[in-house]
GROMACS .gro file of C-alpha atoms in nm:
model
  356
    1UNK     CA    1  -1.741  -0.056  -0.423
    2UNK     CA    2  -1.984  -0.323  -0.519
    3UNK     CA    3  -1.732  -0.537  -0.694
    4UNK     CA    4  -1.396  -0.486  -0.565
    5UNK     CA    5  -1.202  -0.273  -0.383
    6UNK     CA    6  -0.855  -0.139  -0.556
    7UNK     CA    7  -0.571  -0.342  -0.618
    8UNK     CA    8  -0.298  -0.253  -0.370
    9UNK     CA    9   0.035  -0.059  -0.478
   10UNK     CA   10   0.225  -0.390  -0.488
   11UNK     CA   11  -0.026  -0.542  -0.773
   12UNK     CA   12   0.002  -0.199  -0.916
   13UNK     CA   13   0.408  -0.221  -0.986
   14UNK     CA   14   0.307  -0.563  -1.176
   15UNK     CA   15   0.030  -0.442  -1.370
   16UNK     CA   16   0.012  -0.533  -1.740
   17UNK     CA   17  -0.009  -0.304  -2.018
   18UNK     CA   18  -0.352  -0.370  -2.148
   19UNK     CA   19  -0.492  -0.180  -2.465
   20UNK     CA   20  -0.788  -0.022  -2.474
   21UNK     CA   21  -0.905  -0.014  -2.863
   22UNK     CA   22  -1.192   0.220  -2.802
   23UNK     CA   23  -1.164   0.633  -2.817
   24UNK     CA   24  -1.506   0.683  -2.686
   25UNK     CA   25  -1.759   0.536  -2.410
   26UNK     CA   26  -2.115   0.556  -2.434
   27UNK     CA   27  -2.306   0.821  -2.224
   28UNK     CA   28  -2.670   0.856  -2.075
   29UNK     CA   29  -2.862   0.701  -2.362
   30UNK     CA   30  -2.590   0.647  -2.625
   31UNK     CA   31  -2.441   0.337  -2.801
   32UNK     CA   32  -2.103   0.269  -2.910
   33UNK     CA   33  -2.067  -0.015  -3.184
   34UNK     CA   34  -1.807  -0.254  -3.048
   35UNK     CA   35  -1.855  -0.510  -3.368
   36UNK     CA   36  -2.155  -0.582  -3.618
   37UNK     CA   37  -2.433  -0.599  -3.429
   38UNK     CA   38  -2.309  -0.583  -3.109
   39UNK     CA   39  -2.344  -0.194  -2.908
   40UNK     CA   40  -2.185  -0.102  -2.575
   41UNK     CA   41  -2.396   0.139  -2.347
   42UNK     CA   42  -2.406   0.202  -1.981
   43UNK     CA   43  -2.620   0.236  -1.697
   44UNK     CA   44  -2.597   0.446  -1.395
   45UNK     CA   45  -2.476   0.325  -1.052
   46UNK     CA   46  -2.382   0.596  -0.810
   47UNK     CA   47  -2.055   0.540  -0.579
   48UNK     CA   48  -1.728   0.435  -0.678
   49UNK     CA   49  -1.819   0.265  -0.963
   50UNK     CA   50  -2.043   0.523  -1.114
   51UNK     CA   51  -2.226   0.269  -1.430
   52UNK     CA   52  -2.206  -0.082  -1.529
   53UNK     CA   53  -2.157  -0.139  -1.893
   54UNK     CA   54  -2.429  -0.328  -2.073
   55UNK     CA   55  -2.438  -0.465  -2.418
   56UNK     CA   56  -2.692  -0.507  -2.665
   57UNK     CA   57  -2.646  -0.839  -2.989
   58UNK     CA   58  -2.864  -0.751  -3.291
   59UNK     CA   59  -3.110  -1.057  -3.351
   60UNK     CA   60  -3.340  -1.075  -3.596
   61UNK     CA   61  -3.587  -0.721  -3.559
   62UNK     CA   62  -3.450  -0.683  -3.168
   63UNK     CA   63  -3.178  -0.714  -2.944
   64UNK     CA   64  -3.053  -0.958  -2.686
   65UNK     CA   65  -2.978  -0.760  -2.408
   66UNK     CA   66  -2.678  -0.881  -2.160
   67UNK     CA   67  -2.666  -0.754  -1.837
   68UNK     CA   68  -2.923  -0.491  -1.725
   69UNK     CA   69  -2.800  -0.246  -1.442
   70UNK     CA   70  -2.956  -0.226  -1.098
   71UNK     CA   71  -3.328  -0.165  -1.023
   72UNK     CA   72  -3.462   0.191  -1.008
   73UNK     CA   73  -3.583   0.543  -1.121
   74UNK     CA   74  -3.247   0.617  -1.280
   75UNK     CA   75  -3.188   0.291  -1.463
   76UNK     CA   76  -3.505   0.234  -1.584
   77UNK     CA   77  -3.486   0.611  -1.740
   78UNK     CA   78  -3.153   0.511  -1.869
   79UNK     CA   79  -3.298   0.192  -2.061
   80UNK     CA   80  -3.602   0.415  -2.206
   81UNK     CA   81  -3.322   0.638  -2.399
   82UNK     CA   82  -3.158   0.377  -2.541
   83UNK     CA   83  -3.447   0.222  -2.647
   84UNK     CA   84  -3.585   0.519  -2.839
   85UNK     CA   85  -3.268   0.622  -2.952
   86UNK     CA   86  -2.979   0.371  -3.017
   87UNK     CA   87  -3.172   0.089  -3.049
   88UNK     CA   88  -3.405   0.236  -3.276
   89UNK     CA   89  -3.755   0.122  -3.107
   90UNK     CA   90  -3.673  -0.208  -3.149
   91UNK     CA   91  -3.768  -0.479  -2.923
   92UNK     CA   92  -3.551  -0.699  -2.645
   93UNK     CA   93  -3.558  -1.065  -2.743
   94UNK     CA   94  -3.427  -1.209  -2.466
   95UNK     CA   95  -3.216  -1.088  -2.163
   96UNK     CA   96  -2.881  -1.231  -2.015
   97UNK     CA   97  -2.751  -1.213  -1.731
   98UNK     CA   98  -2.405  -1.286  -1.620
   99UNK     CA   99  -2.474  -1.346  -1.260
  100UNK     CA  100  -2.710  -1.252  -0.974
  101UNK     CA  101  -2.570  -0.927  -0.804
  102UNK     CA  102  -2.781  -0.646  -0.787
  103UNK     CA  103  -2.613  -0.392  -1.119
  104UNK     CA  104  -2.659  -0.698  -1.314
  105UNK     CA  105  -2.932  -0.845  -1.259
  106UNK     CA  106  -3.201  -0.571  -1.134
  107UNK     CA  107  -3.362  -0.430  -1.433
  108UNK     CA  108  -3.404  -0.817  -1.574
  109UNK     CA  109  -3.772  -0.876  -1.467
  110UNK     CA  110  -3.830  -0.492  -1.619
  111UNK     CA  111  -3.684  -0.572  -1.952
  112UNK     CA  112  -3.874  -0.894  -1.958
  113UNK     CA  113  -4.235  -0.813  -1.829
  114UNK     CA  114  -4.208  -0.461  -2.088
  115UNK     CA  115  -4.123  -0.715  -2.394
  116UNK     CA  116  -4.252  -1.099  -2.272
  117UNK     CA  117  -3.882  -1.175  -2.339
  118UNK     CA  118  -3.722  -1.455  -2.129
  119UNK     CA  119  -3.449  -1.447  -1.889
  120UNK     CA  120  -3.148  -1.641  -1.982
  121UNK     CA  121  -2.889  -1.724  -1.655
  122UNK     CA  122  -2.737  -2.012  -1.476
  123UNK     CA  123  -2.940  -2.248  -1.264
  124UNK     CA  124  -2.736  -2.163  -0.982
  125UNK     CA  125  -2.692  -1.761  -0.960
  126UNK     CA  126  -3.095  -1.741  -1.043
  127UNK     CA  127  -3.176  -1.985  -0.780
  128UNK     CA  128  -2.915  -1.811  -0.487
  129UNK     CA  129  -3.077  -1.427  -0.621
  130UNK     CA  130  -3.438  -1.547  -0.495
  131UNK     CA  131  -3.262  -1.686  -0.213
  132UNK     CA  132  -3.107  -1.307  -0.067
  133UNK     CA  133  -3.419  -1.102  -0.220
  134UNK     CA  134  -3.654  -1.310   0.003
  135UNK     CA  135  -3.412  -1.183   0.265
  136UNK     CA  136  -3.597  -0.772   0.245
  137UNK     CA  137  -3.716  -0.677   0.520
  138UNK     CA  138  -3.627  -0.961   0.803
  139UNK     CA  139  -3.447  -0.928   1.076
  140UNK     CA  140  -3.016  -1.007   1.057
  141UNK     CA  141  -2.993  -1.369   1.121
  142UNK     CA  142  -2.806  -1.479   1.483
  143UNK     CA  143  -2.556  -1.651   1.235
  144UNK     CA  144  -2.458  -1.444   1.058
  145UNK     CA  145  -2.396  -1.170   1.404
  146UNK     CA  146  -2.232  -1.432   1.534
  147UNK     CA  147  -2.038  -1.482   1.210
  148UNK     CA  148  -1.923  -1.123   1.198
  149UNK     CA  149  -1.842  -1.104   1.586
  150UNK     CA  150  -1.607  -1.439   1.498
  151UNK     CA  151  -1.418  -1.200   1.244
  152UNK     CA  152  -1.315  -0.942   1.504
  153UNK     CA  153  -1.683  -0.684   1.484
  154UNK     CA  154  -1.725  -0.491   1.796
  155UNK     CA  155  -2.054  -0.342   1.891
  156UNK     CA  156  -2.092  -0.076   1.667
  157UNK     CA  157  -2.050  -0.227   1.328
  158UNK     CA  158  -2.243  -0.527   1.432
  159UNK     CA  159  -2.572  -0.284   1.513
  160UNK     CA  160  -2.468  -0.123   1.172
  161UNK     CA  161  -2.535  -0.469   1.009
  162UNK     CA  162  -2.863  -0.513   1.186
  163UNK     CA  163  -2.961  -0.175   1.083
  164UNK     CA  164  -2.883  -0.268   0.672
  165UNK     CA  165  -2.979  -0.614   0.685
  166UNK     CA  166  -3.189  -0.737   0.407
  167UNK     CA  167  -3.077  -0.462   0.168
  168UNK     CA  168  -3.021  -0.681  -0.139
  169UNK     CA  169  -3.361  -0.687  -0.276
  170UNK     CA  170  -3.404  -0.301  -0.240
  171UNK     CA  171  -3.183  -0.340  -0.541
  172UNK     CA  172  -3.396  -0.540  -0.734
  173UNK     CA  173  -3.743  -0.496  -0.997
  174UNK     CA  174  -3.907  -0.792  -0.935
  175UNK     CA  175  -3.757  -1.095  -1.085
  176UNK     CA  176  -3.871  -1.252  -1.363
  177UNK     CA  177  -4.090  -1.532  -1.241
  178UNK     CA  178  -3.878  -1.806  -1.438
  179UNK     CA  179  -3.561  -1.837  -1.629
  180UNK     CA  180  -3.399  -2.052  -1.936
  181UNK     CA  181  -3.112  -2.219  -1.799
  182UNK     CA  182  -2.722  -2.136  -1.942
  183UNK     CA  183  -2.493  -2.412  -1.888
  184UNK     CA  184  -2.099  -2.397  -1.908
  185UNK     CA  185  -1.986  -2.503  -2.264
  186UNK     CA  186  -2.352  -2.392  -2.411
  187UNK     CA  187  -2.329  -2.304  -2.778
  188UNK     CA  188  -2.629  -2.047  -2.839
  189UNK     CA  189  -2.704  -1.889  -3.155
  190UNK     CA  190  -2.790  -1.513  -3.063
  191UNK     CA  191  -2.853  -1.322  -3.429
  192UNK     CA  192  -2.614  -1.383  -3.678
  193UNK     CA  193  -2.336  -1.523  -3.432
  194UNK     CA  194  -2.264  -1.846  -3.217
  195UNK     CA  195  -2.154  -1.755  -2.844
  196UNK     CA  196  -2.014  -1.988  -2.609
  197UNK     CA  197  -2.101  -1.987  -2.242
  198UNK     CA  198  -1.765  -1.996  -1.978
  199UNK     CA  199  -1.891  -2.043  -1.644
  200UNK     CA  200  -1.649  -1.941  -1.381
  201UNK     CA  201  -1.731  -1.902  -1.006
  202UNK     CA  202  -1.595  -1.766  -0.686
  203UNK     CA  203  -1.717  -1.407  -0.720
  204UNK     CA  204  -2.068  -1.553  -0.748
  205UNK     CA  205  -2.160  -1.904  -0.756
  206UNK     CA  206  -2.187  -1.993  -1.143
  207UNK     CA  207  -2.138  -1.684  -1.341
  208UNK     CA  208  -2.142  -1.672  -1.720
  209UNK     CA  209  -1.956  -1.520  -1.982
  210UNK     CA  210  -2.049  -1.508  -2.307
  211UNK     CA  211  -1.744  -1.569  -2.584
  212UNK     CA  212  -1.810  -1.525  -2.938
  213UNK     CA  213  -1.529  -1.698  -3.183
  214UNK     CA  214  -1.667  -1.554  -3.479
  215UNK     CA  215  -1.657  -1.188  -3.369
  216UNK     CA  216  -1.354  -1.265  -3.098
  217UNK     CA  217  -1.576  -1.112  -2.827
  218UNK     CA  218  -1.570  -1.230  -2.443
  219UNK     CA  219  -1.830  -1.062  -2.256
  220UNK     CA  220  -1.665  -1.098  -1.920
  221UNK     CA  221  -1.913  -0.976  -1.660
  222UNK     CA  222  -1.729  -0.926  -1.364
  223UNK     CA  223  -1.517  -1.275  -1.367
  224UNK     CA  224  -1.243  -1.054  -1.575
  225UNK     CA  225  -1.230  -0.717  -1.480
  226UNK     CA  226  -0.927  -0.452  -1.629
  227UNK     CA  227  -0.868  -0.231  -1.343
  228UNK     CA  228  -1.015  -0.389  -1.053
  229UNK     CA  229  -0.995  -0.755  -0.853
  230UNK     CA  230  -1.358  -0.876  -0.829
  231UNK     CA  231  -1.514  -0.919  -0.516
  232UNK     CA  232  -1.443  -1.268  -0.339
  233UNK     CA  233  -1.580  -1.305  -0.035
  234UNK     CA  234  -1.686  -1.548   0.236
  235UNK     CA  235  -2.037  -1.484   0.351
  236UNK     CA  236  -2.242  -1.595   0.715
  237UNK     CA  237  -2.421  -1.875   0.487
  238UNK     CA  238  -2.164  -2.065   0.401
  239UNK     CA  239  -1.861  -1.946   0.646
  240UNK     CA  240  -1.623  -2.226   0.537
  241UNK     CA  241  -1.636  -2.209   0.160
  242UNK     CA  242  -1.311  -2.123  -0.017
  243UNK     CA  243  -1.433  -1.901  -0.314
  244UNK     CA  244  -1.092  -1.783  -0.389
  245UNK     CA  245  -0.951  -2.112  -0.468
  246UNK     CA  246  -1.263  -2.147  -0.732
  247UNK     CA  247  -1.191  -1.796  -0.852
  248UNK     CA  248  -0.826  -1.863  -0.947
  249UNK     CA  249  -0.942  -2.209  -1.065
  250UNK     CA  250  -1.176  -2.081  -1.313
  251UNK     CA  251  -0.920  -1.795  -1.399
  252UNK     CA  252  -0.718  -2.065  -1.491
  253UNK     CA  253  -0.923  -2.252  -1.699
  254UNK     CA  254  -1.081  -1.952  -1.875
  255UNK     CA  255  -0.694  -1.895  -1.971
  256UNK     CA  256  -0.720  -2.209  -2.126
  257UNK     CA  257  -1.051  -2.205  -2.291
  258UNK     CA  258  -1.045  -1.844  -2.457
  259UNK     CA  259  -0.776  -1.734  -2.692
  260UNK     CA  260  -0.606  -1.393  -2.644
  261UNK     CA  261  -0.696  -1.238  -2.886
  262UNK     CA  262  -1.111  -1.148  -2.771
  263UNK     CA  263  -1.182  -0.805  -2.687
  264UNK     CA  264  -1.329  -0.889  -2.319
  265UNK     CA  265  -1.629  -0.634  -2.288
  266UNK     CA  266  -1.612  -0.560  -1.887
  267UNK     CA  267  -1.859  -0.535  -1.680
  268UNK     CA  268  -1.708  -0.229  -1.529
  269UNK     CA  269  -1.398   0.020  -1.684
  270UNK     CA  270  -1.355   0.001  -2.082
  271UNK     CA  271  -1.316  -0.295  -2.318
  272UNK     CA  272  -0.949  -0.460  -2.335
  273UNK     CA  273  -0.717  -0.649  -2.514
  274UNK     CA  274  -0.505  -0.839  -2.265
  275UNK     CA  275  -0.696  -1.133  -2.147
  276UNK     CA  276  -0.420  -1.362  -2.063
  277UNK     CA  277  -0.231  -1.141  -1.925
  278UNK     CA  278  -0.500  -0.961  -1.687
  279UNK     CA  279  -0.527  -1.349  -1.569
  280UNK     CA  280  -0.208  -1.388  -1.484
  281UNK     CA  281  -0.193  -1.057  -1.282
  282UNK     CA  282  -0.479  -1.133  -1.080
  283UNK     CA  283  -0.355  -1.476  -1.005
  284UNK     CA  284  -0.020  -1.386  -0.901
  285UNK     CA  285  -0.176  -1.092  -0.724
  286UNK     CA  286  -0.378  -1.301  -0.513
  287UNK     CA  287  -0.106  -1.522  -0.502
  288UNK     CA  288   0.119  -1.231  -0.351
  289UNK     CA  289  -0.141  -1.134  -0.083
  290UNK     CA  290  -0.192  -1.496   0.078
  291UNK     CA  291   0.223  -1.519   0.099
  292UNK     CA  292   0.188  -1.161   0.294
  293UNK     CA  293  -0.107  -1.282   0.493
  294UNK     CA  294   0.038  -1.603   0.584
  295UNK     CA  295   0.337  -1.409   0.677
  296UNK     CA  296   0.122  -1.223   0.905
  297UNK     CA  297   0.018  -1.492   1.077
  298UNK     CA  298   0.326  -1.613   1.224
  299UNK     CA  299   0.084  -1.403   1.552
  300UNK     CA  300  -0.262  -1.542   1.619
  301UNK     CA  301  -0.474  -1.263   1.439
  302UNK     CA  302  -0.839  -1.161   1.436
  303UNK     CA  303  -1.001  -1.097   1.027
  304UNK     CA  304  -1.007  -0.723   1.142
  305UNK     CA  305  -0.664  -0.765   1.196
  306UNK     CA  306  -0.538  -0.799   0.860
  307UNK     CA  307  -0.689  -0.585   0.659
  308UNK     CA  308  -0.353  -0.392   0.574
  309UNK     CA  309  -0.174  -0.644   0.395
  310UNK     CA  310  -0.464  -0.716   0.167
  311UNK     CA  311  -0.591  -0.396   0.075
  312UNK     CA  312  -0.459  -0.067   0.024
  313UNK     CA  313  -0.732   0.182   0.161
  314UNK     CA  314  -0.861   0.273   0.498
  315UNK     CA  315  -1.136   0.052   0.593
  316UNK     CA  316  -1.466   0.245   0.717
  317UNK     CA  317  -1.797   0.103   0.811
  318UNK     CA  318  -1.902   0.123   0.439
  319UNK     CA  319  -1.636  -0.100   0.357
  320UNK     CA  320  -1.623  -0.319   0.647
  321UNK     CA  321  -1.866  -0.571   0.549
  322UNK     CA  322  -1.666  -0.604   0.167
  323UNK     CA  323  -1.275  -0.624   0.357
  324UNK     CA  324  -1.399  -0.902   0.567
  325UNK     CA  325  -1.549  -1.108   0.348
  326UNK     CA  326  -1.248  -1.122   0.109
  327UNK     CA  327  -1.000  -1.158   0.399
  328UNK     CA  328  -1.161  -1.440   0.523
  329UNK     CA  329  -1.190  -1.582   0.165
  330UNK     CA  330  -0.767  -1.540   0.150
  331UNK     CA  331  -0.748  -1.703   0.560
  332UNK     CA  332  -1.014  -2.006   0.410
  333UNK     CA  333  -0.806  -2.106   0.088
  334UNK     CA  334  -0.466  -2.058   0.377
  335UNK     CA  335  -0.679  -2.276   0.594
  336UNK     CA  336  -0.734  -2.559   0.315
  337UNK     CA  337  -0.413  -2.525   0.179
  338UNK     CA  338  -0.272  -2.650   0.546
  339UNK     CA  339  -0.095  -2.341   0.575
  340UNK     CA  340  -0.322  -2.170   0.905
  341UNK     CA  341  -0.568  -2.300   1.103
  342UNK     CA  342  -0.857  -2.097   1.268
  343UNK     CA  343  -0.933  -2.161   1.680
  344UNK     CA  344  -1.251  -1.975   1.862
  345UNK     CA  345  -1.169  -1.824   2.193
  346UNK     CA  346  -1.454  -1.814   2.493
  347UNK     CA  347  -1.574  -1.494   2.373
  348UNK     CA  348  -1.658  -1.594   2.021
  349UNK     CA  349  -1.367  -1.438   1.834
  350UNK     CA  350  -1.196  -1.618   1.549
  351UNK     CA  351  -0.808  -1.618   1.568
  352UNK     CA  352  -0.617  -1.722   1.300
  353UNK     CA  353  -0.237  -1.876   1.296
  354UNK     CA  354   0.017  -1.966   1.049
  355UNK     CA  355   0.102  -2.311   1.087
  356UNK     CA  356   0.422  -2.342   1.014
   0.00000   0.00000   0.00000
């Protein structure tokens, strides 16, 4: 998966009974009305996820488009039917963006080259996006194979890396050439409607959702997903960050910020009711996992090593790259919490111990 992999069967015996208001989703070139002047629609994405859901806000004779899918053939053909159809012929205003990864972002410089419209996104997730696309086509980086041999990689899955390297741009139109920066707390007037930006971060650096009082909307992006734990993961450029304390942080604070009564419009799944509660699950799910992981550790262990108390599925070399990032985003925030400390052996592996 590109944003998550499933919840394990222990976060699913503590799930919360969300609502889903909705009877019907959009399909290939279709809207669904979600409130005046706001329309649902999706765009394709192959795999496990199969779309990302995409929204359009009425404003003035266009729309302001939030989130765009990934770059391609089958994307772009999706955003030509809804343009003829749905939206009526109508122009895009501006474009969105919640945050940098590729089903988000990739259509953006597409949607704003076709109507001169600007691109509208936080400082930092535009700014780390040109970072990884100027990554196509070089060769993998000795820190980052040295990175992934640290977390337990033998041979195989390390000339596997090599061999995808530099894949993030493939995903990409070319970006818009600049951007109007979103800040957290923004008040922005799109059509008829003030919406409120809530920057969160740890599944990407400073992503923004979009919360409209007014029409008791959230656009969540991925930071709030119904069915699935975002992605939050440690990466070779910045091996000692601890995203998943910022994740839970801004969970918490988004908790605190929007009332729960919104209709959070997902990036993935269907539009819910249930946004404090969702919270809470994912908190106390993450909370669960660390207290099984530290458990765990009471035995030096390897990232590749503990894999089975965090996730539920087998682990293949398509998910390799995704399990180890968010394990060793769960053995950082043990590791700055005091509770394990990490020590490098003479062949370059990473082992990590409970410690106490």
């Amino acid at each position: 998966m590109r944003d998550g992999i499933e919840e394990t069967a222990a976060w699913e015996s503590h799930r919360p009974k969300l609502t889903y208001p909705l009877e019907a989703s959009p399909g290939t070139g279709e809207a669904v009305d979600i409130a005046p002047g706001v329309k649902w629609m999706r765009m394709p994405l192959g795999g496990a996820l199969a779309f990302i859901n995409v929204w359009a806000i009425a404003e003035g004779d266009g729309w302001a488009i939030v989130d765009t899918g990934i770059g391609g053939v089958e994307t772009r053909n999706g955003w030509r039917a809804v343009l003829k159809g749905p939206l009526e012929g109508k122009p895009v205003t501006r474009v969105f963006v919640t945050h940098m990864h590729p089903d988000h972002i990739g259509m953006s410089g597409y949607l704003t080259r076709k109507f001169d419209a600007a691109l509208w996104i936080t400082r930092l997730e535009y700014i780390t996006c040109r970072s990884l696309a100027a990554d196509t086509g070089r060769e993998a980086p000795e820190d980052a194979l040295r990175f992934f041999q640290g977390a337990g990689w033998d041979e195989d899955a390390l000339e596997n890396y090599r061999a995808r390297f530099g894949g993030f741009g493939r995903g990409l139109h070319a970006l818009p050439d600049s951007f109007r920066r979103l800040s957290d707390d923004d008040e922005i007037r799109i059509g008829d409607h003030v919406w409120r930006v809530v920057v969160g971060s740890g599944h990407s650096p400073e992503h923004a959702c979009l919360y409209c009082p007014d029409l008791k909307l959230m656009i969540s992006g991925d930071q709030v997903l119904p069915k699935i734990s975002s992605n939050v993961s440690v990466f070779p450029t910045e091996p000692d960050g601890d995203p998943l304390t910022d994740w839970l942080t801004s969970l918490a604070r988004i908790k605190t910020r929007v009332p729960d009564d919104v209709l959070v419009l997902p990036a993935h799944n269907e539009p819910f009711h249930g946004l404090h509660a969702r919270i809470d699950h994912l908190i106390s799910g993450h909370e669960r996992g660390l207290e099984r992981l530290a458990a765990l550790l009471s035995e030096p262990r390897r990232v590749v090593d503990v894999f089975s108390v965090l996730f539920r599925r087998k682990i293949d070399q398509n998910l390799l790259g995704l399990a180890t990032g968010e394990s060793l985003a769960h053995l950082n925030c043990l590791i700055a919490r005091g509770q394990a400390v990490r020590e490098r052996d003479a062949s370059g592996v990473d082992w990590y111990r409970a410690t106490a």
